[in-house]
Amino acid sequence: MQVVTRHTPGYGVARLVLGGGEQALAEVGTMMATSFGVAVESRRVATGRGPGRGLRGGGTQATGFTAPPPGGWVDVAPNQAGDLYIVELDGRSGWCVRARSWLAVAGTVVFDRDWPGLRSLLGSDEGFLTHAGGHGPLVLSCHGSLDVVNLKAGEVITLNAGHVLGYRDDTRVRLRALDQLGEQSVRTGAGLLLDVVGPARVLTQTRVARTVRT
């Protein structure tokens, strides 16, 4: 799958260009249009919980697309105004991304909220981050504009967890409370801070996502 974006940074649209028989997934309700002949169906995205794994396993609902033999394309747009960012997964390193911040993925990308690094960071509850692995494009949608923070070796930065969009899964991070007496939510990231140690690349968004879609 190849991805071409337009109308960025404010109102990003992603075109998913598919080869013959190639599959893609998108958030429910984000499809704008497809070339004629692309099959569209409801699917389940496995998150590491529930009885199934893979695209049709237990997890959350998504819209699936399959291109006809000549190939085709799908246009998708997020439900909120904002920028788009494309992560190219290489099958070796994964990414920890804000839960349900993804707009579209290749059919070879797998999400797993049970990934050990997240379990140790967030505990047993499903939190504001999920793990994306496999290979192929992962299209993320921002609340507001995208900022890319590049840290040198040994450099440390503290981020409001609500502004964190994603980081590579080998990044050294620590989660802590903004105020020990204040309200905190692992599910949304509210009231939490994320300490990040370089070398690292962290994706942040200029507006806070107040809720996490499930």
PDB file of C-alpha atoms in Angstrom:
ATOM      1  CA  MET A   1       0.000   0.000   0.000  1.00  0.00           C
ATOM      2  CA  GLN A   2       1.154   3.501  -0.816  1.00  0.00           C
ATOM      3  CA  VAL A   3      -0.227   6.628   0.829  1.00  0.00           C
ATOM      4  CA  VAL A   4      -0.571  10.077  -0.720  1.00  0.00           C
ATOM      5  CA  THR A   5      -1.849  12.944   1.455  1.00  0.00           C
ATOM      6  CA  ARG A   6      -3.496  16.212   0.509  1.00  0.00           C
ATOM      7  CA  HIS A   7      -5.114  19.205   2.266  1.00  0.00           C
ATOM      8  CA  THR A   8      -2.527  19.036   5.046  1.00  0.00           C
ATOM      9  CA  PRO A   9      -1.798  20.337   7.601  1.00  0.00           C
ATOM     10  CA  GLY A  10      -5.251  21.566   8.546  1.00  0.00           C
ATOM     11  CA  TYR A  11      -7.709  19.148   6.946  1.00  0.00           C
ATOM     12  CA  GLY A  12      -5.695  16.125   5.897  1.00  0.00           C
ATOM     13  CA  VAL A  13      -7.007  13.478   3.509  1.00  0.00           C
ATOM     14  CA  ALA A  14      -5.098  10.261   2.804  1.00  0.00           C
ATOM     15  CA  ARG A  15      -5.382   8.318  -0.446  1.00  0.00           C
ATOM     16  CA  LEU A  16      -4.533   4.629  -0.005  1.00  0.00           C
ATOM     17  CA  VAL A  17      -3.221   3.255  -3.292  1.00  0.00           C
ATOM     18  CA  LEU A  18      -3.678  -0.532  -3.376  1.00  0.00           C
ATOM     19  CA  GLY A  19      -2.306  -3.202  -5.670  1.00  0.00           C
ATOM     20  CA  GLY A  20      -4.491  -6.018  -6.956  1.00  0.00           C
ATOM     21  CA  GLY A  21      -5.933  -7.985  -4.026  1.00  0.00           C
ATOM     22  CA  GLU A  22      -4.207  -5.759  -1.482  1.00  0.00           C
ATOM     23  CA  GLN A  23      -6.060  -4.986   1.751  1.00  0.00           C
ATOM     24  CA  ALA A  24      -6.268  -1.944   4.005  1.00  0.00           C
ATOM     25  CA  LEU A  25      -8.153  -0.931   7.135  1.00  0.00           C
ATOM     26  CA  ALA A  26      -9.553   2.448   8.165  1.00  0.00           C
ATOM     27  CA  GLU A  27     -11.383   3.903  11.128  1.00  0.00           C
ATOM     28  CA  VAL A  28     -15.144   3.478  10.924  1.00  0.00           C
ATOM     29  CA  GLY A  29     -16.813   6.454   9.273  1.00  0.00           C
ATOM     30  CA  THR A  30     -13.658   7.903   7.705  1.00  0.00           C
ATOM     31  CA  MET A  31     -14.071   6.683   4.089  1.00  0.00           C
ATOM     32  CA  MET A  32     -14.694   9.477   1.584  1.00  0.00           C
ATOM     33  CA  ALA A  33     -14.572   7.557  -1.704  1.00  0.00           C
ATOM     34  CA  THR A  34     -13.029   4.561  -3.485  1.00  0.00           C
ATOM     35  CA  SER A  35     -12.249   3.715  -7.055  1.00  0.00           C
ATOM     36  CA  PHE A  36     -14.887   1.478  -8.619  1.00  0.00           C
ATOM     37  CA  GLY A  37     -14.610  -2.204  -7.692  1.00  0.00           C
ATOM     38  CA  VAL A  38     -12.927  -1.870  -4.289  1.00  0.00           C
ATOM     39  CA  ALA A  39     -14.702  -4.211  -1.847  1.00  0.00           C
ATOM     40  CA  VAL A  40     -15.806  -2.556   1.426  1.00  0.00           C
ATOM     41  CA  GLU A  41     -16.775  -4.502   4.532  1.00  0.00           C
ATOM     42  CA  SER A  42     -16.891  -4.240   8.313  1.00  0.00           C
ATOM     43  CA  ARG A  43     -14.002  -5.956  10.100  1.00  0.00           C
ATOM     44  CA  ARG A  44     -12.591  -6.413  13.553  1.00  0.00           C
ATOM     45  CA  VAL A  45      -9.080  -5.259  14.458  1.00  0.00           C
ATOM     46  CA  ALA A  46      -7.386  -7.478  17.028  1.00  0.00           C
ATOM     47  CA  THR A  47      -5.893  -5.558  19.962  1.00  0.00           C
ATOM     48  CA  GLY A  48      -4.365  -8.444  21.879  1.00  0.00           C
ATOM     49  CA  ARG A  49      -7.524  -9.022  23.900  1.00  0.00           C
ATOM     50  CA  GLY A  50     -10.487 -11.264  23.157  1.00  0.00           C
ATOM     51  CA  PRO A  51     -10.574 -14.711  21.573  1.00  0.00           C
ATOM     52  CA  GLY A  52      -9.114 -13.901  18.166  1.00  0.00           C
ATOM     53  CA  ARG A  53      -5.963 -12.537  16.582  1.00  0.00           C
ATOM     54  CA  GLY A  54      -5.407 -11.035  13.158  1.00  0.00           C
ATOM     55  CA  LEU A  55      -7.629  -8.725  11.131  1.00  0.00           C
ATOM     56  CA  ARG A  56     -10.810 -10.679  11.790  1.00  0.00           C
ATOM     57  CA  GLY A  57     -10.122 -11.497  15.433  1.00  0.00           C
ATOM     58  CA  GLY A  58     -11.520  -9.985  18.603  1.00  0.00           C
ATOM     59  CA  GLY A  59     -10.961  -6.282  19.089  1.00  0.00           C
ATOM     60  CA  THR A  60     -12.411  -3.056  17.757  1.00  0.00           C
ATOM     61  CA  GLN A  61     -14.490  -2.389  14.664  1.00  0.00           C
ATOM     62  CA  ALA A  62     -12.946  -0.989  11.482  1.00  0.00           C
ATOM     63  CA  THR A  63     -13.744  -0.696   7.793  1.00  0.00           C
ATOM     64  CA  GLY A  64     -11.844  -3.079   5.526  1.00  0.00           C
ATOM     65  CA  PHE A  65     -11.010  -2.571   1.858  1.00  0.00           C
ATOM     66  CA  THR A  66      -9.816  -5.078  -0.754  1.00  0.00           C
ATOM     67  CA  ALA A  67      -8.683  -3.918  -4.189  1.00  0.00           C
ATOM     68  CA  PRO A  68      -9.836  -5.735  -7.348  1.00  0.00           C
ATOM     69  CA  PRO A  69      -7.198  -7.413  -9.584  1.00  0.00           C
ATOM     70  CA  PRO A  70      -6.301  -4.188 -11.442  1.00  0.00           C
ATOM     71  CA  GLY A  71      -5.778  -2.365  -8.134  1.00  0.00           C
ATOM     72  CA  GLY A  72      -7.562   0.706  -6.825  1.00  0.00           C
ATOM     73  CA  TRP A  73      -7.591   3.501  -4.284  1.00  0.00           C
ATOM     74  CA  VAL A  74      -9.439   4.618  -1.142  1.00  0.00           C
ATOM     75  CA  ASP A  75      -9.732   8.178   0.200  1.00  0.00           C
ATOM     76  CA  VAL A  76     -10.063   8.508   3.993  1.00  0.00           C
ATOM     77  CA  ALA A  77     -10.304  11.569   6.250  1.00  0.00           C
ATOM     78  CA  PRO A  78     -10.398  11.846  10.057  1.00  0.00           C
ATOM     79  CA  ASN A  79     -13.487  13.049  11.880  1.00  0.00           C
ATOM     80  CA  GLN A  80     -11.636  16.006  13.384  1.00  0.00           C
ATOM     81  CA  ALA A  81      -9.582  18.730  11.732  1.00  0.00           C
ATOM     82  CA  GLY A  82      -5.857  18.138  11.950  1.00  0.00           C
ATOM     83  CA  ASP A  83      -2.639  16.975  10.403  1.00  0.00           C
ATOM     84  CA  LEU A  84      -1.689  13.487   9.182  1.00  0.00           C
ATOM     85  CA  TYR A  85       1.550  11.566   9.665  1.00  0.00           C
ATOM     86  CA  ILE A  86       2.667   8.350   7.967  1.00  0.00           C
ATOM     87  CA  VAL A  87       4.794   5.813   9.870  1.00  0.00           C
ATOM     88  CA  GLU A  88       6.438   3.161   7.675  1.00  0.00           C
ATOM     89  CA  LEU A  89       6.654  -0.021   9.743  1.00  0.00           C
ATOM     90  CA  ASP A  90       9.533  -2.260   8.666  1.00  0.00           C
ATOM     91  CA  GLY A  91       8.560  -5.536  10.350  1.00  0.00           C
ATOM     92  CA  ARG A  92      11.317  -5.164  12.956  1.00  0.00           C
ATOM     93  CA  SER A  93      10.605  -2.097  15.083  1.00  0.00           C
ATOM     94  CA  GLY A  94       7.066  -1.261  16.137  1.00  0.00           C
ATOM     95  CA  TRP A  95       5.514   1.951  17.390  1.00  0.00           C
ATOM     96  CA  CYS A  96       3.551   2.885  20.504  1.00  0.00           C
ATOM     97  CA  VAL A  97       0.782   5.207  19.301  1.00  0.00           C
ATOM     98  CA  ARG A  98      -2.170   6.929  20.887  1.00  0.00           C
ATOM     99  CA  ALA A  99      -5.049   4.463  21.022  1.00  0.00           C
ATOM    100  CA  ARG A 100      -7.318   4.892  18.006  1.00  0.00           C
ATOM    101  CA  SER A 101      -5.278   7.797  16.628  1.00  0.00           C
ATOM    102  CA  TRP A 102      -4.751   5.683  13.540  1.00  0.00           C
ATOM    103  CA  LEU A 103      -6.704   6.681  10.442  1.00  0.00           C
ATOM    104  CA  ALA A 104      -5.707   3.815   8.141  1.00  0.00           C
ATOM    105  CA  VAL A 105      -3.241   0.936   7.957  1.00  0.00           C
ATOM    106  CA  ALA A 106      -2.063  -1.678   5.523  1.00  0.00           C
ATOM    107  CA  GLY A 107      -3.590  -5.114   6.035  1.00  0.00           C
ATOM    108  CA  THR A 108      -0.194  -6.328   7.283  1.00  0.00           C
ATOM    109  CA  VAL A 109      -0.174  -4.046  10.356  1.00  0.00           C
ATOM    110  CA  VAL A 110      -1.235  -5.544  13.716  1.00  0.00           C
ATOM    111  CA  PHE A 111      -2.268  -3.725  16.912  1.00  0.00           C
ATOM    112  CA  ASP A 112      -1.569  -5.196  20.353  1.00  0.00           C
ATOM    113  CA  ARG A 113      -2.477  -3.481  23.626  1.00  0.00           C
ATOM    114  CA  ASP A 114      -0.982  -6.471  25.478  1.00  0.00           C
ATOM    115  CA  TRP A 115       2.511  -5.727  24.159  1.00  0.00           C
ATOM    116  CA  PRO A 116       4.858  -6.243  27.189  1.00  0.00           C
ATOM    117  CA  GLY A 117       6.375  -2.761  27.038  1.00  0.00           C
ATOM    118  CA  LEU A 118       2.934  -1.180  27.361  1.00  0.00           C
ATOM    119  CA  ARG A 119       1.820  -3.543  30.104  1.00  0.00           C
ATOM    120  CA  SER A 120       4.829  -2.530  32.189  1.00  0.00           C
ATOM    121  CA  LEU A 121       4.204   1.175  31.470  1.00  0.00           C
ATOM    122  CA  LEU A 122       0.421   1.332  31.857  1.00  0.00           C
ATOM    123  CA  GLY A 123      -0.376  -1.649  34.070  1.00  0.00           C
ATOM    124  CA  SER A 124      -3.123  -4.173  33.423  1.00  0.00           C
ATOM    125  CA  ASP A 125      -5.747  -1.665  32.251  1.00  0.00           C
ATOM    126  CA  GLU A 126      -6.165  -0.666  28.628  1.00  0.00           C
ATOM    127  CA  GLY A 127      -4.558   2.740  28.365  1.00  0.00           C
ATOM    128  CA  PHE A 128      -4.141   5.691  26.063  1.00  0.00           C
ATOM    129  CA  LEU A 129      -1.444   3.918  24.028  1.00  0.00           C
ATOM    130  CA  THR A 130      -1.484   0.829  21.823  1.00  0.00           C
ATOM    131  CA  HIS A 131       1.319  -1.009  20.003  1.00  0.00           C
ATOM    132  CA  ALA A 132       1.485  -1.225  16.214  1.00  0.00           C
ATOM    133  CA  GLY A 133       3.692  -3.868  14.632  1.00  0.00           C
ATOM    134  CA  GLY A 134       4.082  -5.703  11.348  1.00  0.00           C
ATOM    135  CA  HIS A 135       5.035  -3.909   8.173  1.00  0.00           C
ATOM    136  CA  GLY A 136       3.542  -1.305   5.880  1.00  0.00           C
ATOM    137  CA  PRO A 137       2.137   2.222   6.248  1.00  0.00           C
ATOM    138  CA  LEU A 138       0.407   3.373   9.425  1.00  0.00           C
ATOM    139  CA  VAL A 139      -1.463   6.667   8.931  1.00  0.00           C
ATOM    140  CA  LEU A 140      -1.954   8.678  12.134  1.00  0.00           C
ATOM    141  CA  SER A 141      -4.349  11.602  12.564  1.00  0.00           C
ATOM    142  CA  CYS A 142      -3.631  14.495  14.927  1.00  0.00           C
ATOM    143  CA  HIS A 143      -5.798  16.710  17.036  1.00  0.00           C
ATOM    144  CA  GLY A 144      -4.470  19.997  15.718  1.00  0.00           C
ATOM    145  CA  SER A 145      -1.042  20.181  14.110  1.00  0.00           C
ATOM    146  CA  LEU A 146       1.837  17.724  14.322  1.00  0.00           C
ATOM    147  CA  ASP A 147       5.120  18.441  16.111  1.00  0.00           C
ATOM    148  CA  VAL A 148       8.066  16.050  15.733  1.00  0.00           C
ATOM    149  CA  VAL A 149      10.443  16.151  18.723  1.00  0.00           C
ATOM    150  CA  ASN A 150      13.942  14.784  18.040  1.00  0.00           C
ATOM    151  CA  LEU A 151      16.053  14.069  21.108  1.00  0.00           C
ATOM    152  CA  LYS A 152      19.814  13.561  21.187  1.00  0.00           C
ATOM    153  CA  ALA A 153      21.403  10.763  23.205  1.00  0.00           C
ATOM    154  CA  GLY A 154      20.942  11.456  26.910  1.00  0.00           C
ATOM    155  CA  GLU A 155      18.537  14.345  26.334  1.00  0.00           C
ATOM    156  CA  VAL A 156      15.352  14.141  28.407  1.00  0.00           C
ATOM    157  CA  ILE A 157      12.000  15.834  27.838  1.00  0.00           C
ATOM    158  CA  THR A 158       8.742  15.755  29.808  1.00  0.00           C
ATOM    159  CA  LEU A 159       5.490  15.730  27.842  1.00  0.00           C
ATOM    160  CA  ASN A 160       1.853  16.095  28.798  1.00  0.00           C
ATOM    161  CA  ALA A 161       0.553  12.616  27.982  1.00  0.00           C
ATOM    162  CA  GLY A 162      -2.525  14.082  26.322  1.00  0.00           C
ATOM    163  CA  HIS A 163      -0.314  15.615  23.621  1.00  0.00           C
ATOM    164  CA  VAL A 164       1.616  12.408  22.852  1.00  0.00           C
ATOM    165  CA  LEU A 165       0.786  10.858  19.473  1.00  0.00           C
ATOM    166  CA  GLY A 166       3.464   8.163  19.260  1.00  0.00           C
ATOM    167  CA  TYR A 167       7.072   6.985  19.508  1.00  0.00           C
ATOM    168  CA  ARG A 168       9.138   3.984  18.406  1.00  0.00           C
ATOM    169  CA  ASP A 169       8.800   1.035  20.753  1.00  0.00           C
ATOM    170  CA  ASP A 170      12.491   0.951  21.743  1.00  0.00           C
ATOM    171  CA  THR A 171      12.263   4.467  23.228  1.00  0.00           C
ATOM    172  CA  ARG A 172      12.993   4.804  26.952  1.00  0.00           C
ATOM    173  CA  VAL A 173       9.942   6.326  28.666  1.00  0.00           C
ATOM    174  CA  ARG A 174       8.512   6.749  32.157  1.00  0.00           C
ATOM    175  CA  LEU A 175       4.931   7.607  33.095  1.00  0.00           C
ATOM    176  CA  ARG A 176       4.157   9.637  36.212  1.00  0.00           C
ATOM    177  CA  ALA A 177       1.440  11.808  37.707  1.00  0.00           C
ATOM    178  CA  LEU A 178       1.268  15.531  37.031  1.00  0.00           C
ATOM    179  CA  ASP A 179      -0.104  16.008  40.558  1.00  0.00           C
ATOM    180  CA  GLN A 180      -0.176  13.119  43.022  1.00  0.00           C
ATOM    181  CA  LEU A 181      -3.390  14.519  44.517  1.00  0.00           C
ATOM    182  CA  GLY A 182      -5.000  15.398  41.201  1.00  0.00           C
ATOM    183  CA  GLU A 183      -7.283  13.367  38.970  1.00  0.00           C
ATOM    184  CA  GLN A 184      -5.485  10.884  36.701  1.00  0.00           C
ATOM    185  CA  SER A 185      -6.588   8.539  33.924  1.00  0.00           C
ATOM    186  CA  VAL A 186      -4.415   5.877  32.302  1.00  0.00           C
ATOM    187  CA  ARG A 187      -7.218   5.392  29.801  1.00  0.00           C
ATOM    188  CA  THR A 188      -7.045   8.947  28.381  1.00  0.00           C
ATOM    189  CA  GLY A 189      -3.666  10.171  29.661  1.00  0.00           C
ATOM    190  CA  ALA A 190      -5.319  12.996  31.611  1.00  0.00           C
ATOM    191  CA  GLY A 191      -3.268  14.177  34.583  1.00  0.00           C
ATOM    192  CA  LEU A 192      -0.185  12.197  33.469  1.00  0.00           C
ATOM    193  CA  LEU A 193       3.287  13.107  32.268  1.00  0.00           C
ATOM    194  CA  LEU A 194       5.638  11.104  30.042  1.00  0.00           C
ATOM    195  CA  ASP A 195       9.405  11.426  30.531  1.00  0.00           C
ATOM    196  CA  VAL A 196      11.270  10.500  27.331  1.00  0.00           C
ATOM    197  CA  VAL A 197      15.019   9.810  27.113  1.00  0.00           C
ATOM    198  CA  GLY A 198      16.947  10.296  23.878  1.00  0.00           C
ATOM    199  CA  PRO A 199      17.944   9.278  21.351  1.00  0.00           C
ATOM    200  CA  ALA A 200      14.311   9.343  20.307  1.00  0.00           C
ATOM    201  CA  ARG A 201      11.735  10.744  17.923  1.00  0.00           C
ATOM    202  CA  VAL A 202       8.401  11.572  19.523  1.00  0.00           C
ATOM    203  CA  LEU A 203       5.285  12.640  17.657  1.00  0.00           C
ATOM    204  CA  THR A 204       3.111  15.163  19.479  1.00  0.00           C
ATOM    205  CA  GLN A 205      -0.146  16.966  18.679  1.00  0.00           C
ATOM    206  CA  THR A 206      -0.948  20.590  19.471  1.00  0.00           C
ATOM    207  CA  ARG A 207      -4.426  19.846  20.853  1.00  0.00           C
ATOM    208  CA  VAL A 208      -5.317  17.381  23.573  1.00  0.00           C
ATOM    209  CA  ALA A 209      -7.583  14.451  22.730  1.00  0.00           C
ATOM    210  CA  ARG A 210     -10.067  14.561  25.596  1.00  0.00           C
ATOM    211  CA  THR A 211     -11.464  11.083  25.016  1.00  0.00           C
ATOM    212  CA  VAL A 212     -10.250   7.778  23.632  1.00  0.00           C
ATOM    213  CA  ARG A 213     -12.538   6.070  21.137  1.00  0.00           C
ATOM    214  CA  THR A 214     -13.029   2.372  21.637  1.00  0.00           C
TER     215      THR A 214
END
